[in-house]
Amino acid sequence: NGNISPVLKVGSSNIIVKNTCSFDSIVQILAAACIYDKFKETVDIATTDTFKFIKSFVQLGPTKKIYKTRAEILKNVTYFLQDTLDIVTIDALSNIVNLCEYIFPENYSYIEICTCQTCHNIKIVKKCILPVNEEILNKYGYAKIVDAIEEGKVLKFRCSKCNEECFTSVSYGVQLFIESSITTALNDIPFSIQLNKQHYTHIGCIVYHGQNSQTSIGHYTAHIRNGTNWIVYDDM
Ligand SMILES: [Zn+2]
């Protein structure tokens, strides 16, 4: 969780990193996804810092270099920086949804292109977290996750110029992050789904454990599929 890490020397800065469990959980899941060639190819050629980090993590495992790179990535999220004196403290305490938006600025789960049928004005919406219809999940469970995804984008955009309803087309990214407060047994989540004729395999879940005391802000762990079993990763 970074909490037991000593001070890291990165370049000329001394850095302490805290509360990295949300970041670590995302990395564990995406690293596990690299067993699939198609995803690994994407990671191998990616130019974003987070995907390059995942590539090295898959190759090297949790080495000292990896912890330094993690500190560098989190340091770029200036929101986490606590001071800039002799020691820079990075408190990566974050809602995981916000964190995804920070660390995957170019790796979207979906892109919506809304075109006005009247004036052809175009609006593009990009999101790292795929919105889902929680009512569907609550009623039918995760077996209906595809419906919940397709019904999740409830926004019927109207043109900002002429107020006509827009025609919307959606494309999905190489990875999909879904957030939901609807709890389920892990094995009730479908192993694979199809969206827009693209095939997606479920790699794992990140579970929020909530506050367990006044001083604790909660904790995230990653649960990764291994056949019908699940492996729990608690920090890097
Ligand atoms: Zn218009």
Short mmCIF file of C-alpha atoms and ligand atoms in Angstrom, two decimals:
data_model
loop_
_atom_site.label_atom_id
_atom_site.label_comp_id
_atom_site.label_asym_id
_atom_site.label_seq_id
_atom_site.Cartn_x
_atom_site.Cartn_y
_atom_site.Cartn_z
CA ASN A 1 0.00 0.00 0.00
CA GLY A 2 3.05 2.20 -0.08
CA ASN A 3 2.52 2.71 3.64
CA ILE A 4 5.48 0.53 4.59
CA SER A 5 7.72 1.87 1.84
CA PRO A 6 10.74 3.82 2.92
CA VAL A 7 11.61 7.12 1.33
CA LEU A 8 12.31 6.63 -2.37
CA LYS A 9 14.99 8.65 -4.12
CA VAL A 10 13.63 9.52 -7.56
CA GLY A 11 15.90 11.88 -9.50
CA SER A 12 16.70 14.66 -7.06
CA SER A 13 13.51 14.21 -5.02
CA ASN A 14 12.84 12.17 -1.93
CA ILE A 15 9.39 10.71 -2.24
CA ILE A 16 7.07 8.96 0.19
CA VAL A 17 4.10 7.22 -1.38
CA LYS A 18 0.99 6.35 0.64
CA ASN A 19 -2.37 4.65 0.02
CA THR A 20 -1.55 3.14 -3.33
CA CYS A 21 -4.09 0.31 -3.05
CA SER A 22 -6.43 1.67 -5.73
CA PHE A 23 -3.56 2.14 -8.19
CA ASP A 24 -2.08 -1.25 -7.32
CA SER A 25 -5.41 -2.99 -7.83
CA ILE A 26 -5.82 -1.53 -11.31
CA VAL A 27 -2.26 -2.53 -12.22
CA GLN A 28 -2.76 -6.12 -10.98
CA ILE A 29 -5.86 -6.54 -13.12
CA LEU A 30 -4.33 -5.07 -16.28
CA ALA A 31 -1.14 -7.08 -15.75
CA ALA A 32 -3.26 -10.24 -15.47
CA ALA A 33 -5.04 -9.27 -18.70
CA CYS A 34 -1.66 -9.49 -20.49
CA ILE A 35 -2.06 -13.28 -20.71
CA TYR A 36 -4.30 -12.41 -23.67
CA ASP A 37 -2.16 -11.67 -26.73
CA LYS A 38 -4.44 -9.01 -28.12
CA PHE A 39 -4.37 -6.96 -24.93
CA LYS A 40 -0.65 -7.55 -24.43
CA GLU A 41 0.04 -6.22 -27.93
CA THR A 42 -1.82 -3.04 -27.04
CA VAL A 43 0.17 -2.65 -23.83
CA ASP A 44 3.47 -3.38 -25.62
CA ILE A 45 3.02 -0.59 -28.14
CA ALA A 46 1.28 1.90 -25.83
CA THR A 47 3.02 5.20 -25.20
CA THR A 48 1.16 6.27 -22.06
CA ASP A 49 3.05 6.15 -18.77
CA THR A 50 0.59 3.82 -17.06
CA PHE A 51 0.58 1.24 -19.87
CA LYS A 52 4.39 1.40 -20.11
CA PHE A 53 4.45 0.80 -16.36
CA ILE A 54 2.18 -2.24 -16.71
CA LYS A 55 4.48 -3.61 -19.42
CA SER A 56 7.52 -3.36 -17.11
CA PHE A 57 5.57 -4.77 -14.17
CA VAL A 58 4.65 -7.83 -16.24
CA GLN A 59 8.32 -8.24 -17.26
CA LEU A 60 10.03 -7.45 -13.96
CA GLY A 61 7.53 -8.03 -11.16
CA PRO A 62 7.60 -5.80 -8.09
CA THR A 63 11.20 -4.56 -8.14
CA LYS A 64 12.68 -1.39 -6.66
CA LYS A 65 12.64 0.20 -10.14
CA ILE A 66 8.92 -0.56 -10.38
CA TYR A 67 8.22 1.17 -7.06
CA LYS A 68 10.17 4.21 -8.24
CA THR A 69 8.22 4.35 -11.49
CA ARG A 70 4.98 4.03 -9.57
CA ALA A 71 6.01 7.03 -7.48
CA GLU A 72 6.79 9.00 -10.66
CA ILE A 73 3.40 8.23 -12.20
CA LEU A 74 1.50 9.14 -9.04
CA LYS A 75 3.63 12.27 -8.64
CA ASN A 76 2.29 13.46 -12.00
CA VAL A 77 -1.17 13.49 -10.47
CA THR A 78 -0.56 16.79 -8.74
CA TYR A 79 -3.81 16.35 -6.83
CA PHE A 80 -1.99 13.75 -4.69
CA LEU A 81 0.99 15.93 -3.77
CA GLN A 82 1.02 17.06 -0.15
CA ASP A 83 4.12 19.20 0.08
CA THR A 84 7.14 20.19 -1.88
CA LEU A 85 9.71 20.65 0.88
CA ASP A 86 12.61 18.21 1.36
CA ILE A 87 10.33 15.24 1.02
CA VAL A 88 7.47 15.02 -1.43
CA THR A 89 4.60 13.04 0.03
CA ILE A 90 2.24 11.49 -2.46
CA ASP A 91 -1.02 10.40 -0.88
CA ALA A 92 -2.66 8.35 -3.59
CA LEU A 93 -5.83 8.00 -1.58
CA SER A 94 -8.46 8.21 -4.25
CA ASN A 95 -11.79 6.99 -5.33
CA ILE A 96 -10.87 4.40 -7.94
CA VAL A 97 -13.11 5.99 -10.56
CA ASN A 98 -11.30 9.32 -10.26
CA LEU A 99 -7.97 7.54 -10.30
CA CYS A 100 -8.77 5.87 -13.63
CA GLU A 101 -9.53 9.24 -15.15
CA TYR A 102 -6.16 10.55 -13.89
CA ILE A 103 -3.92 7.67 -14.89
CA PHE A 104 -5.58 6.60 -18.14
CA PRO A 105 -6.06 9.94 -19.86
CA GLU A 106 -6.00 8.27 -23.28
CA ASN A 107 -7.24 4.74 -22.59
CA TYR A 108 -10.97 5.09 -22.79
CA SER A 109 -13.52 2.40 -22.04
CA TYR A 110 -15.83 4.01 -24.53
CA ILE A 111 -16.19 6.86 -26.94
CA GLU A 112 -19.58 8.27 -27.90
CA ILE A 113 -19.92 10.30 -31.06
CA CYS A 114 -23.12 12.32 -31.15
CA THR A 115 -24.01 13.82 -34.50
CA CYS A 116 -26.83 16.29 -35.01
CA GLN A 117 -29.07 15.08 -37.86
CA THR A 118 -30.01 18.64 -38.71
CA CYS A 119 -26.84 20.73 -38.61
CA HIS A 120 -24.22 17.95 -38.37
CA ASN A 121 -22.72 19.46 -35.24
CA ILE A 122 -20.60 16.73 -33.56
CA LYS A 123 -20.00 16.16 -29.87
CA ILE A 124 -17.54 13.52 -28.66
CA VAL A 125 -17.74 12.03 -25.17
CA LYS A 126 -14.86 9.89 -23.88
CA LYS A 127 -14.93 8.01 -20.60
CA CYS A 128 -12.51 5.74 -18.76
CA ILE A 129 -15.37 4.19 -16.80
CA LEU A 130 -18.25 2.67 -18.67
CA PRO A 131 -21.60 3.76 -17.23
CA VAL A 132 -23.98 0.88 -16.50
CA ASN A 133 -27.67 0.74 -15.70
CA GLU A 134 -27.67 -0.42 -12.09
CA GLU A 135 -31.42 -1.06 -12.07
CA ILE A 136 -30.88 -3.88 -14.57
CA LEU A 137 -28.02 -5.34 -12.52
CA ASN A 138 -30.07 -5.11 -9.35
CA LYS A 139 -33.06 -6.83 -10.93
CA TYR A 140 -31.44 -9.50 -13.13
CA GLY A 141 -27.91 -9.79 -11.78
CA TYR A 142 -24.63 -9.63 -13.69
CA ALA A 143 -25.86 -12.21 -16.21
CA LYS A 144 -27.48 -9.18 -17.87
CA ILE A 145 -24.33 -7.06 -17.83
CA VAL A 146 -24.47 -6.47 -21.60
CA ASP A 147 -27.98 -5.00 -21.30
CA ALA A 148 -26.83 -2.94 -18.33
CA ILE A 149 -23.97 -1.54 -20.42
CA GLU A 150 -26.13 -0.87 -23.46
CA GLU A 151 -28.77 0.82 -21.30
CA GLY A 152 -26.17 2.66 -19.24
CA LYS A 153 -25.68 5.51 -21.62
CA VAL A 154 -28.99 7.14 -20.84
CA LEU A 155 -27.95 10.49 -22.17
CA LYS A 156 -29.94 11.43 -25.23
CA PHE A 157 -27.78 14.29 -26.37
CA ARG A 158 -29.40 17.30 -27.87
CA CYS A 159 -27.49 19.49 -30.25
CA SER A 160 -26.01 22.52 -28.52
CA LYS A 161 -26.76 24.63 -31.61
CA CYS A 162 -30.26 23.63 -32.72
CA ASN A 163 -31.50 21.49 -29.79
CA GLU A 164 -32.38 18.56 -32.09
CA GLU A 165 -31.80 15.06 -30.77
CA CYS A 166 -28.45 13.66 -31.91
CA PHE A 167 -27.63 10.33 -33.52
CA THR A 168 -25.20 8.53 -31.21
CA SER A 169 -22.63 5.89 -32.12
CA VAL A 170 -20.54 4.18 -29.48
CA SER A 171 -17.19 2.47 -29.75
CA TYR A 172 -15.62 0.49 -26.94
CA GLY A 173 -11.96 0.52 -25.92
CA VAL A 174 -9.48 -2.32 -25.58
CA GLN A 175 -10.30 -2.53 -21.90
CA LEU A 176 -13.55 -1.80 -20.13
CA PHE A 177 -13.76 -0.53 -16.59
CA ILE A 178 -17.20 -0.80 -15.07
CA GLU A 179 -18.21 0.65 -11.72
CA SER A 180 -21.18 -0.67 -9.79
CA SER A 181 -22.42 -0.66 -6.23
CA ILE A 182 -24.52 -3.79 -6.88
CA THR A 183 -22.84 -6.66 -5.07
CA THR A 184 -22.68 -10.18 -6.49
CA ALA A 185 -20.96 -13.52 -6.08
CA LEU A 186 -17.79 -13.30 -8.19
CA ASN A 187 -18.68 -16.45 -10.15
CA ASP A 188 -22.00 -14.91 -11.25
CA ILE A 189 -20.12 -12.42 -13.42
CA PRO A 190 -20.03 -13.70 -17.03
CA PHE A 191 -16.59 -14.86 -18.16
CA SER A 192 -17.01 -13.30 -21.58
CA ILE A 193 -19.34 -10.91 -23.33
CA GLN A 194 -19.78 -9.37 -26.78
CA LEU A 195 -20.32 -5.67 -27.36
CA ASN A 196 -20.52 -4.23 -30.88
CA LYS A 197 -19.28 -7.65 -32.12
CA GLN A 198 -16.12 -7.21 -30.03
CA HIS A 199 -15.26 -9.98 -27.62
CA TYR A 200 -14.39 -9.12 -24.01
CA THR A 201 -13.08 -11.44 -21.31
CA HIS A 202 -13.61 -10.70 -17.65
CA ILE A 203 -10.25 -10.50 -15.87
CA GLY A 204 -11.14 -9.42 -12.39
CA CYS A 205 -12.87 -7.17 -9.91
CA ILE A 206 -11.65 -4.47 -7.60
CA VAL A 207 -13.43 -4.61 -4.29
CA TYR A 208 -13.79 -1.65 -1.95
CA HIS A 209 -13.67 -2.62 1.71
CA GLY A 210 -14.89 0.63 3.17
CA GLN A 211 -13.94 2.41 6.31
CA ASN A 212 -13.23 0.09 9.19
CA SER A 213 -12.29 2.76 11.69
CA GLN A 214 -12.36 6.52 12.16
CA THR A 215 -8.78 6.84 10.99
CA SER A 216 -8.97 4.39 8.10
CA ILE A 217 -10.18 5.53 4.70
CA GLY A 218 -10.87 2.09 3.41
CA HIS A 219 -8.98 -0.24 1.18
CA TYR A 220 -9.12 -1.75 -2.32
CA THR A 221 -8.12 -5.28 -3.27
CA ALA A 222 -8.00 -6.95 -6.69
CA HIS A 223 -9.70 -10.32 -7.29
CA ILE A 224 -8.44 -12.00 -10.43
CA ARG A 225 -9.99 -14.95 -12.22
CA ASN A 226 -8.03 -18.16 -12.43
CA GLY A 227 -10.39 -20.65 -14.03
CA THR A 228 -13.25 -20.93 -11.55
CA ASN A 229 -11.01 -19.75 -8.71
CA TRP A 230 -10.16 -16.22 -7.73
CA ILE A 231 -6.77 -14.96 -6.61
CA VAL A 232 -6.76 -12.03 -4.21
CA TYR A 233 -4.06 -9.41 -4.65
CA ASP A 234 -3.67 -7.13 -1.69
CA ASP A 235 -1.30 -4.35 -2.84
CA MET A 236 1.84 -4.71 -4.95
ZN ZN B 1 -27.76 20.78 -34.66
#
